[in-house]
Tab-separated table of C-alpha atoms in Angstrom:
chain	number	residue	atom	x	y	z
A	14	MET	CA	228.989	-107.230	143.409
A	15	ILE	CA	229.115	-105.309	140.117
A	16	ALA	CA	231.725	-102.523	139.904
A	17	ALA	CA	230.728	-99.017	138.822
A	18	LEU	CA	232.129	-98.224	135.375
A	19	PRO	CA	232.076	-94.498	134.621
A	20	SER	CA	231.458	-93.249	131.112
A	21	VAL	CA	231.531	-89.520	130.491
A	22	LEU	CA	229.767	-87.969	127.516
A	23	PHE	CA	230.377	-84.399	126.349
A	24	THR	CA	227.779	-82.848	124.051
A	25	PHE	CA	227.809	-79.497	122.307
A	26	SER	CA	224.728	-77.950	120.748
A	27	THR	CA	224.120	-74.605	119.113
A	28	HIS	CA	220.842	-72.772	118.929
A	29	GLU	CA	220.094	-70.071	116.368
A	30	THR	CA	217.526	-67.344	117.054
A	31	HIS	CA	216.479	-64.132	115.328
A	32	ASP	CA	215.669	-60.879	117.100
A	33	GLN	CA	213.277	-58.145	115.924
A	34	ASN	CA	215.868	-56.633	113.545
A	35	LYS	CA	216.351	-60.043	111.863
A	36	ASN	CA	219.870	-60.369	113.298
A	37	LYS	CA	221.044	-63.880	114.004
A	38	LYS	CA	221.941	-64.723	117.578
A	39	PHE	CA	223.713	-67.910	118.555
A	40	SER	CA	223.954	-69.613	121.895
A	41	LEU	CA	226.233	-72.542	122.594
A	42	THR	CA	225.284	-75.102	125.227
A	43	VAL	CA	227.856	-77.412	126.751
A	44	SER	CA	226.621	-80.338	128.789
A	45	VAL	CA	228.430	-83.109	130.561
A	46	SER	CA	226.584	-86.255	131.518
A	47	CYS	CA	227.869	-89.175	133.518
A	48	ASP	CA	226.355	-92.640	133.234
A	49	PHE	CA	227.241	-95.349	135.734
A	50	VAL	CA	226.536	-99.044	135.849
A	51	LEU	CA	224.850	-99.281	139.227
A	52	SER	CA	226.053	-101.675	141.896
A	53	ARG	CA	223.661	-103.913	143.844
A	54	ASN	CA	222.891	-101.212	146.416
A	55	ARG	CA	221.310	-99.054	143.624
A	56	GLN	CA	222.902	-95.638	144.193
A	57	ALA	CA	221.144	-92.730	142.496
A	58	VAL	CA	223.121	-90.765	139.903
A	59	THR	CA	222.489	-87.054	139.465
A	60	MET	CA	222.922	-85.378	136.089
A	61	VAL	CA	225.266	-82.444	135.740
A	62	GLN	CA	223.567	-79.140	135.047
A	63	ARG	CA	224.062	-77.608	131.604
A	64	LEU	CA	226.039	-74.396	131.331
A	65	THR	CA	225.546	-71.882	128.529
A	66	PHE	CA	228.231	-69.451	127.423
A	67	ARG	CA	227.066	-65.871	127.893
A	68	ARG	CA	229.240	-64.579	125.048
A	69	ARG	CA	229.774	-65.851	121.521
A	70	LEU	CA	233.385	-66.960	121.963
A	71	SER	CA	233.440	-70.661	122.778
A	72	TYR	CA	237.180	-71.354	122.691
A	73	ASN	CA	239.273	-71.648	125.832
A	74	THR	CA	241.488	-68.621	125.202
A	75	LYS	CA	243.228	-66.261	127.640
A	76	SER	CA	240.509	-63.650	127.127
A	77	ASN	CA	237.681	-66.169	127.612
A	78	ARG	CA	238.573	-67.559	131.047
A	79	ARG	CA	235.592	-68.244	133.264
A	80	LYS	CA	234.617	-69.919	136.511
A	81	VAL	CA	231.462	-71.744	137.493
A	82	VAL	CA	229.442	-69.956	140.183
A	83	LYS	CA	226.329	-71.154	141.961
A	84	THR	CA	223.613	-68.485	142.109
A	85	PRO	CA	221.300	-67.990	145.107
A	86	GLY	CA	218.605	-69.730	143.040
A	87	GLY	CA	220.742	-72.856	142.839
A	88	ARG	CA	221.711	-72.566	139.151
A	89	LEU	CA	225.266	-72.895	137.889
A	90	VAL	CA	226.407	-70.042	135.635
A	91	TYR	CA	229.665	-68.893	134.092
A	92	HIS	CA	231.367	-65.765	135.430
A	93	TYR	CA	233.974	-64.398	133.041
A	94	LEU	CA	237.313	-63.537	134.643
A	95	LYS	CA	239.347	-60.456	133.820
A	96	LYS	CA	242.998	-60.724	132.898
A	97	ALA	CA	245.346	-60.039	135.779
A	98	GLY	CA	247.202	-56.733	135.604
A	99	LYS	CA	250.881	-56.159	136.232
A	100	VAL	CA	252.758	-53.907	138.621
A	101	PRO	CA	254.835	-51.285	136.767
A	102	ARG	CA	258.594	-51.822	136.777
A	103	CYS	CA	261.482	-49.443	137.350
A	104	GLY	CA	262.621	-47.835	134.108
A	105	HIS	CA	266.288	-48.410	134.951
A	106	CYS	CA	266.758	-51.627	136.979
A	107	LYS	CA	263.440	-53.307	136.014
A	108	ILE	CA	262.331	-54.323	139.544
A	109	LYS	CA	258.640	-54.123	140.465
A	110	LEU	CA	257.780	-50.723	141.917
A	111	PRO	CA	256.502	-51.064	145.498
A	112	GLY	CA	253.464	-49.072	146.598
A	113	ILE	CA	251.736	-49.104	143.202
A	114	GLU	CA	248.663	-51.213	142.501
A	115	LYS	CA	248.657	-53.756	139.715
A	116	ALA	CA	246.153	-53.005	136.981
A	117	ARG	CA	245.490	-53.319	133.270
A	118	SER	CA	246.215	-50.249	131.170
A	119	ILE	CA	242.539	-49.260	130.748
A	120	GLU	CA	241.944	-49.644	134.495
A	121	ARG	CA	245.094	-47.621	135.195
A	122	SER	CA	243.783	-44.759	133.038
A	123	ARG	CA	240.707	-44.581	135.299
A	124	MET	CA	242.685	-44.782	138.557
A	125	SER	CA	243.409	-41.707	140.656
A	126	ARG	CA	246.916	-40.255	140.540
A	127	ARG	CA	247.858	-41.327	144.076
A	128	ARG	CA	247.180	-44.992	143.228
A	129	LYS	CA	249.545	-44.818	140.225
A	130	MET	CA	252.540	-43.178	141.903
A	131	VAL	CA	254.354	-42.631	145.204
A	132	LYS	CA	255.107	-39.200	146.699
A	133	ARG	CA	258.696	-38.846	145.566
A	134	SER	CA	260.672	-37.541	142.609
A	135	TYR	CA	260.209	-40.007	139.754
A	136	GLY	CA	257.546	-41.795	141.861
A	137	GLY	CA	255.873	-44.459	139.739
A	138	VAL	CA	258.723	-44.376	137.190
A	139	LEU	CA	261.939	-45.229	139.059
A	140	CYS	CA	262.588	-47.186	142.258
A	141	HIS	CA	264.079	-45.479	145.338
A	142	LYS	CA	267.563	-46.908	144.720
A	143	CYS	CA	267.742	-45.549	141.176
A	144	VAL	CA	266.477	-42.127	142.343
A	145	LYS	CA	269.180	-42.081	145.040
A	146	GLU	CA	271.846	-43.008	142.452
A	147	LYS	CA	270.593	-40.248	140.154
A	148	ILE	CA	270.772	-37.641	142.947
A	149	VAL	CA	274.267	-38.732	144.059
A	150	ARG	CA	275.517	-38.765	140.451
A	151	ALA	CA	274.138	-35.246	139.825
A	152	PHE	CA	275.739	-33.999	143.068
A	153	LEU	CA	279.141	-35.494	142.174
A	154	ILE	CA	279.015	-34.021	138.654
A	155	GLU	CA	278.279	-30.560	140.105
A	156	GLU	CA	281.145	-30.963	142.609
A	157	GLN	CA	283.459	-31.973	139.765
A	158	LYS	CA	282.481	-28.847	137.792
A	159	ILE	CA	283.242	-26.638	140.812
A	160	VAL	CA	286.645	-28.325	141.300
A	161	GLN	CA	287.472	-27.796	137.610
A	162	LYS	CA	286.552	-24.084	137.908
A	163	VAL	CA	288.813	-23.703	140.944
A	164	ILE	CA	291.712	-25.435	139.138
A	165	ARG	CA	291.236	-23.187	136.070
A	166	ALA	CA	291.185	-20.103	138.304
A	167	GLN	CA	294.408	-21.224	140.024
A	168	GLN	CA	296.081	-21.893	136.660
A	169	ALA	CA	294.993	-18.477	135.364
A	170	ALA	CA	296.336	-16.832	138.530
A	171	ALA	CA	299.641	-18.713	138.140
A	172	LYS	CA	299.927	-17.570	134.496
A	173	GLY	CA	299.152	-13.996	135.547
A	174	GLN	CA	301.976	-14.025	138.102
A	175	LYS	CA	304.460	-15.407	135.513
A	176	ASN	CA	303.503	-12.682	133.034
A	177	LYS	CA	304.059	-9.934	135.639
A	178	LYS	CA	307.603	-11.129	136.349
């Protein structure tokens, strides 16, 4: 029995066309073909379908990610993937803000206000713990100011009594 020895061949071809305005248009075709030495039972080998990039960029960059999708007609085509967005982070403690959708900045500019924030003071900017800290700190500072006023008033009253004597 003869063993099947795979050999894979990658081919790249470019095709140049001109439109009505005499602008050059390029299309890049990538094809993968597999040849096998057949065993005695003569298995049929199917060729891989060629895929053409829909855009001009042919390098495998972060902005050019794509997946192969089979259409209802049975063809394989590339679908370009969008970059994943990020959830905004708290401005103070840098944790991800819960209740806010992840999105890219352009998508976020088109989103409604309720999808970009939560119904709270500093919603969409600070997390609930940092807002609580901020409120408690402000309350304690105000209490401290009141205590200082009372102490000053008592000292002034004490000085006034000494001056009268």
